[in-house]
JSON list of C-alpha atoms in Angstrom, two decimals:
[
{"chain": "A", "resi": 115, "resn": "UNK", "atom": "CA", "xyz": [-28.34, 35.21, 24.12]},
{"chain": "A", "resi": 116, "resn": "UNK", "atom": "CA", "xyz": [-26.51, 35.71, 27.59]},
{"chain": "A", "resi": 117, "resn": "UNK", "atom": "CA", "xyz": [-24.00, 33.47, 28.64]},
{"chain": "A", "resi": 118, "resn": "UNK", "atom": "CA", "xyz": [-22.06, 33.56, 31.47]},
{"chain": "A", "resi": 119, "resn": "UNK", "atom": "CA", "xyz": [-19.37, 30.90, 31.99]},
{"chain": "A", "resi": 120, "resn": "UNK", "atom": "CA", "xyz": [-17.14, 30.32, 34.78]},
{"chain": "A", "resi": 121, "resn": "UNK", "atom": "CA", "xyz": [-14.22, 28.19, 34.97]},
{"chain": "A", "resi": 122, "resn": "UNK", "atom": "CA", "xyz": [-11.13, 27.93, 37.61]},
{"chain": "A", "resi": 123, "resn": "UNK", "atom": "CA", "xyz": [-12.44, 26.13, 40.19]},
{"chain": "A", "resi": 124, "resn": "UNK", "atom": "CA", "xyz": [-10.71, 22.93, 42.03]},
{"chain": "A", "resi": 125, "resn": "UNK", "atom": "CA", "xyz": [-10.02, 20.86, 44.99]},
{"chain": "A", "resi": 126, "resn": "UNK", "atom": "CA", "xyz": [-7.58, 23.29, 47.00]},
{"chain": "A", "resi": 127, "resn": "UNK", "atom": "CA", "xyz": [-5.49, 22.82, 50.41]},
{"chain": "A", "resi": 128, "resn": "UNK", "atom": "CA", "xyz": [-5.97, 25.46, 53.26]},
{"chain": "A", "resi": 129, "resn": "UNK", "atom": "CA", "xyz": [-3.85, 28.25, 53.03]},
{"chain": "A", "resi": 130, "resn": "UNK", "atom": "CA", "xyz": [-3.66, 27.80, 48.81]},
{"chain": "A", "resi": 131, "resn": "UNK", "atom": "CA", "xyz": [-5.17, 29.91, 46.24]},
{"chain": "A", "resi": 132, "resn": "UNK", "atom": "CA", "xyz": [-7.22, 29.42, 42.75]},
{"chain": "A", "resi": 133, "resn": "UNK", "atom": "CA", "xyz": [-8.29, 31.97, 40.43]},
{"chain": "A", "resi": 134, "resn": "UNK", "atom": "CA", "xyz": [-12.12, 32.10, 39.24]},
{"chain": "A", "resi": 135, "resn": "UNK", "atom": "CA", "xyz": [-12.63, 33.20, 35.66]},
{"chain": "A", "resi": 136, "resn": "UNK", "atom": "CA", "xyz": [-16.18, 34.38, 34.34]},
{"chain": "A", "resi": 137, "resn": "UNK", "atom": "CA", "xyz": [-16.23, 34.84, 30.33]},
{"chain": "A", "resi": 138, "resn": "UNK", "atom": "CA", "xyz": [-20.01, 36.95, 29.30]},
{"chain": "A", "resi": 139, "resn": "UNK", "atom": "CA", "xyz": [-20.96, 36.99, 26.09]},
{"chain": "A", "resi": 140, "resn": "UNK", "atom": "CA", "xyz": [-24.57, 38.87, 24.90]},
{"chain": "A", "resi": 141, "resn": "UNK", "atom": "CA", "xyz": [-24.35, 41.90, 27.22]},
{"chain": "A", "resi": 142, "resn": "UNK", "atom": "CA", "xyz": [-23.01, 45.05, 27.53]},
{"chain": "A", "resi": 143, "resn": "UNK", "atom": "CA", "xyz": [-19.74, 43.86, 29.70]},
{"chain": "A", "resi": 144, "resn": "UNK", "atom": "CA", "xyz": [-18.24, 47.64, 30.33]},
{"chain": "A", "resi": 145, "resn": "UNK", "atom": "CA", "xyz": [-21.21, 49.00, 31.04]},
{"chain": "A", "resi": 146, "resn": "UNK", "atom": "CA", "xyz": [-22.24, 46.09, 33.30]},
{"chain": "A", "resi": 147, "resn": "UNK", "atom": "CA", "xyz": [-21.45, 45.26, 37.41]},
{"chain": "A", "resi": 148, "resn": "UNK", "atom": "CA", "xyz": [-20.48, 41.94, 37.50]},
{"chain": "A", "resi": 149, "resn": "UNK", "atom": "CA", "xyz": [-20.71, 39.72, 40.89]},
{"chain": "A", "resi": 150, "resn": "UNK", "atom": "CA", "xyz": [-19.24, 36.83, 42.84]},
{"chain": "A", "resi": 151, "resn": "UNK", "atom": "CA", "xyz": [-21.61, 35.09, 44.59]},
{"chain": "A", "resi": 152, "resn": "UNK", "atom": "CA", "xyz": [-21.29, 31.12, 46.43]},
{"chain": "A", "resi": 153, "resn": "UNK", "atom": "CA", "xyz": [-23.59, 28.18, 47.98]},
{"chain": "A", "resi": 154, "resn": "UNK", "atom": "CA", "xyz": [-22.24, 25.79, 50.17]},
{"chain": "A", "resi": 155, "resn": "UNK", "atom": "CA", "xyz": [-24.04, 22.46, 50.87]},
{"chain": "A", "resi": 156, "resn": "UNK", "atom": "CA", "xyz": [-27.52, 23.43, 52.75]},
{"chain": "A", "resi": 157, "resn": "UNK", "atom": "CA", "xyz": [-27.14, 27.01, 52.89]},
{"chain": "A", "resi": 158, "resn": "UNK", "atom": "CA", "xyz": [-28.34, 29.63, 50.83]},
{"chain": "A", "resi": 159, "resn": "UNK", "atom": "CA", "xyz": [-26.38, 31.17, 48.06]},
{"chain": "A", "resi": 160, "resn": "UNK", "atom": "CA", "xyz": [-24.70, 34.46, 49.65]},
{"chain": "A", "resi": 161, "resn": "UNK", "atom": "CA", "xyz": [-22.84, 37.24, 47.84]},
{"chain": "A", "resi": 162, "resn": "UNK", "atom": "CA", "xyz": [-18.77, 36.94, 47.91]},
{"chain": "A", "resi": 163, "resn": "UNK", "atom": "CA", "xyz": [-18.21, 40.22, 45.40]},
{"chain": "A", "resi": 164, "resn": "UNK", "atom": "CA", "xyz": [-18.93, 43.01, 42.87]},
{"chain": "A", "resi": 165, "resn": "UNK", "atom": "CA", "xyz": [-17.08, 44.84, 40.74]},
{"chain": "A", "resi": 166, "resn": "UNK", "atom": "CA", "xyz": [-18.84, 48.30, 38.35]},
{"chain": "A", "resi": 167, "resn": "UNK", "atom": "CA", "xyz": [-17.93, 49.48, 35.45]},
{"chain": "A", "resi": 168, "resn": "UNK", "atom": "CA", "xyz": [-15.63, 51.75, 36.95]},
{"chain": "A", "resi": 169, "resn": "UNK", "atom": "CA", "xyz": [-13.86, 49.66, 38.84]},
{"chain": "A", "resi": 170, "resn": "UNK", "atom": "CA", "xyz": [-15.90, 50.29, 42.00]},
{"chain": "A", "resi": 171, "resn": "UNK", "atom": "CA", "xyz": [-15.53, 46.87, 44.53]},
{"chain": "A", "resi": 172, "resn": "UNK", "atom": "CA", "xyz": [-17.20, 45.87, 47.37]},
{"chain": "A", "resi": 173, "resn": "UNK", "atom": "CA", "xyz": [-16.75, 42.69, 49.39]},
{"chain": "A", "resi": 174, "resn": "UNK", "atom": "CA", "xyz": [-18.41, 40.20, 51.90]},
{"chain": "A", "resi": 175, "resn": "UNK", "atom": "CA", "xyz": [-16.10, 40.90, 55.13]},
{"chain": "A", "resi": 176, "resn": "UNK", "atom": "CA", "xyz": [-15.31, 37.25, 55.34]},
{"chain": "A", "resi": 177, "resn": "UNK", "atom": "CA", "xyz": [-13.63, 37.47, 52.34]},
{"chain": "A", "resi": 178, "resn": "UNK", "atom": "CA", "xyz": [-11.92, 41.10, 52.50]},
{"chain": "A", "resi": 179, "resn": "UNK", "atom": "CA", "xyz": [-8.36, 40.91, 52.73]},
{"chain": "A", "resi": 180, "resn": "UNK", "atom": "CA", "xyz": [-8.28, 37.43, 51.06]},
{"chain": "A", "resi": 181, "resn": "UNK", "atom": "CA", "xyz": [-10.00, 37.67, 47.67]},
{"chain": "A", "resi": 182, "resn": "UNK", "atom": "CA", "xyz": [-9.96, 40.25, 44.85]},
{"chain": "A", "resi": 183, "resn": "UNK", "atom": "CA", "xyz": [-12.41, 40.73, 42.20]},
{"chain": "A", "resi": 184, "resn": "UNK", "atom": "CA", "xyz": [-11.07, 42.22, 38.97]},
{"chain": "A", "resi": 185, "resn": "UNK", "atom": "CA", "xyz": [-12.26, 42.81, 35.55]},
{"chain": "A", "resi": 186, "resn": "UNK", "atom": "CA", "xyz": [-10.92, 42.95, 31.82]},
{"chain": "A", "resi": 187, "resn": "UNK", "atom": "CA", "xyz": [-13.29, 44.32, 29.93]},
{"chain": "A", "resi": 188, "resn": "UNK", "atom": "CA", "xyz": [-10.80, 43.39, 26.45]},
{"chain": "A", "resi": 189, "resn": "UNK", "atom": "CA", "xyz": [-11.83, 40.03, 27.39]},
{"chain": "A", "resi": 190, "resn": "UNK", "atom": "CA", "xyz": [-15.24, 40.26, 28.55]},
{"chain": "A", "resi": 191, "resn": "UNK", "atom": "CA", "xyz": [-14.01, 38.92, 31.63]},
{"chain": "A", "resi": 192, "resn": "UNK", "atom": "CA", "xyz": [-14.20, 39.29, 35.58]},
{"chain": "A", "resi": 193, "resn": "UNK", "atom": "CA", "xyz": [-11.46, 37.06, 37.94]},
{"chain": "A", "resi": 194, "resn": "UNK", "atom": "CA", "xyz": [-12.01, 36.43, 41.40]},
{"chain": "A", "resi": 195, "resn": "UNK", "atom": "CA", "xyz": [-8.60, 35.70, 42.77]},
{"chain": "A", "resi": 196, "resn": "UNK", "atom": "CA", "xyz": [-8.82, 33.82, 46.02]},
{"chain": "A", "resi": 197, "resn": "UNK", "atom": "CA", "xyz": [-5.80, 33.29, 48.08]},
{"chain": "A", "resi": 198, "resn": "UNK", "atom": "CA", "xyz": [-5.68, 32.26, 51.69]},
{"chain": "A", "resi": 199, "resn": "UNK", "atom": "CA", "xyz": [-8.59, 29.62, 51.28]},
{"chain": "A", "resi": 200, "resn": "UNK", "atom": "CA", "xyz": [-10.14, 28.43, 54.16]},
{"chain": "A", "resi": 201, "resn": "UNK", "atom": "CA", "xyz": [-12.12, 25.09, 54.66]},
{"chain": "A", "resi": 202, "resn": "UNK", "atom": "CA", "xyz": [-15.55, 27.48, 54.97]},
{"chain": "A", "resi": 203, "resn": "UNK", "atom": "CA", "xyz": [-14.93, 28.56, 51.46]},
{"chain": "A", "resi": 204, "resn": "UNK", "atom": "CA", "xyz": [-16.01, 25.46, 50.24]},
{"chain": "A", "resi": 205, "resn": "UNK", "atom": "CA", "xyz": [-18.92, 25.82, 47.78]},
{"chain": "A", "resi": 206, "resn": "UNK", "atom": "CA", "xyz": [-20.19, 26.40, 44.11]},
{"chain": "A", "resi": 207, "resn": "UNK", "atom": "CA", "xyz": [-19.13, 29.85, 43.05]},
{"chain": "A", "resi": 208, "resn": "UNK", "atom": "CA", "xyz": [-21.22, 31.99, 40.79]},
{"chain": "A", "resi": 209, "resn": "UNK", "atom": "CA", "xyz": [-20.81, 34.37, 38.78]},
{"chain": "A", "resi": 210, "resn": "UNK", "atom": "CA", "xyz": [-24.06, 37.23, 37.64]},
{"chain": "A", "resi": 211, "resn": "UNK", "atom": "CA", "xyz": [-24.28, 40.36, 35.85]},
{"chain": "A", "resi": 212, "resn": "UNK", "atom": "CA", "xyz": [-25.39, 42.43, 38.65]},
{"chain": "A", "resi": 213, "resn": "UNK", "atom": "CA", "xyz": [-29.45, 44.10, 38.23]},
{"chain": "A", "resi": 214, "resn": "UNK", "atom": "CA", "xyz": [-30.12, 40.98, 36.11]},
{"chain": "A", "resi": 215, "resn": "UNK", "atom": "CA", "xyz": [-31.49, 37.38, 36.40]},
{"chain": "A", "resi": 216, "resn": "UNK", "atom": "CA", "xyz": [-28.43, 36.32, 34.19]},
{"chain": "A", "resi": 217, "resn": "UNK", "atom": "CA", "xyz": [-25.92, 33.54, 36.16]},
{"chain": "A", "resi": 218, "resn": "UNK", "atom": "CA", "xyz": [-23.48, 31.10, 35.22]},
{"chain": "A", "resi": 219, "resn": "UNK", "atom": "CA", "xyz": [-23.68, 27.11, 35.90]},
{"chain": "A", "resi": 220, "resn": "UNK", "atom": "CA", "xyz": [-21.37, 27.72, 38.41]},
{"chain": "A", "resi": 221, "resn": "UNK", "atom": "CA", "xyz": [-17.59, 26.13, 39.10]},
{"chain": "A", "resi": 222, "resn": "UNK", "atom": "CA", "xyz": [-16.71, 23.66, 42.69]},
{"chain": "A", "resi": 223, "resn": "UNK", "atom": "CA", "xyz": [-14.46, 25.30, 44.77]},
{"chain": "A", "resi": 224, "resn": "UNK", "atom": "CA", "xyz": [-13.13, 22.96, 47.93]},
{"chain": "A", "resi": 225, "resn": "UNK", "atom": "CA", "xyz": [-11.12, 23.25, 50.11]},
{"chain": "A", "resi": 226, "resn": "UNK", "atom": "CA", "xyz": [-9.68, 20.50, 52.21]},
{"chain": "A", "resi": 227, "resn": "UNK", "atom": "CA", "xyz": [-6.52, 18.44, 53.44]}
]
């Protein structure tokens, strides 16, 4: 059984950072992509980031420069570290094994004063 879980998020000030945690379970974690993706209140749920077995990353350019997606495979885990948060990265953050239908429940990030 695949099981994604995610776990970090939090109610933030602009400017601060959090760090996302996804633990997998029932799939092949090095061998898998892993992904970042987010859905803010009446939008659609957009990718954030990705990160291959290899260490291969790419980003949405709203978030380049500002969050990093890492992975230890060890721990069957893949971070999203997310520093400079902005009020528009407010949402529900998900996390998927990439090629698959497999996704967490998903953790609240917000950020706010």
């Amino acid at each position: 059984q695949v099981q994604l879980v995610e776990s970090g998020g939090g109610l933030v000030q602009p400017g601060g950072s959090l760090r996302l945690s996804c633990v997998a379970s029932g799939i092949d974690f090095n061998r898998s992509g892993l992904g970042w993706y987010r859905q803010a209140p009446g939008k659609q749920r957009e990718f954030v980031a990705q990160i291959f077995g290899r260490g291969t990353t790419t980003y949405v350019n709203s978030v380049k420069g500002r969050f990093t997606i890492s992975r230890d495979n060890a721990k069957n885990t893949v971070y999203l570290q997310m520093n400079n948060l902005k009020p528009e990265d407010t949402a529900v953050y998900y996390c998927t094994q990439i090629y698959s239908n497999h996704w967490g429940q998903g953790t609240q990030v917000t950020v706010s004063s």
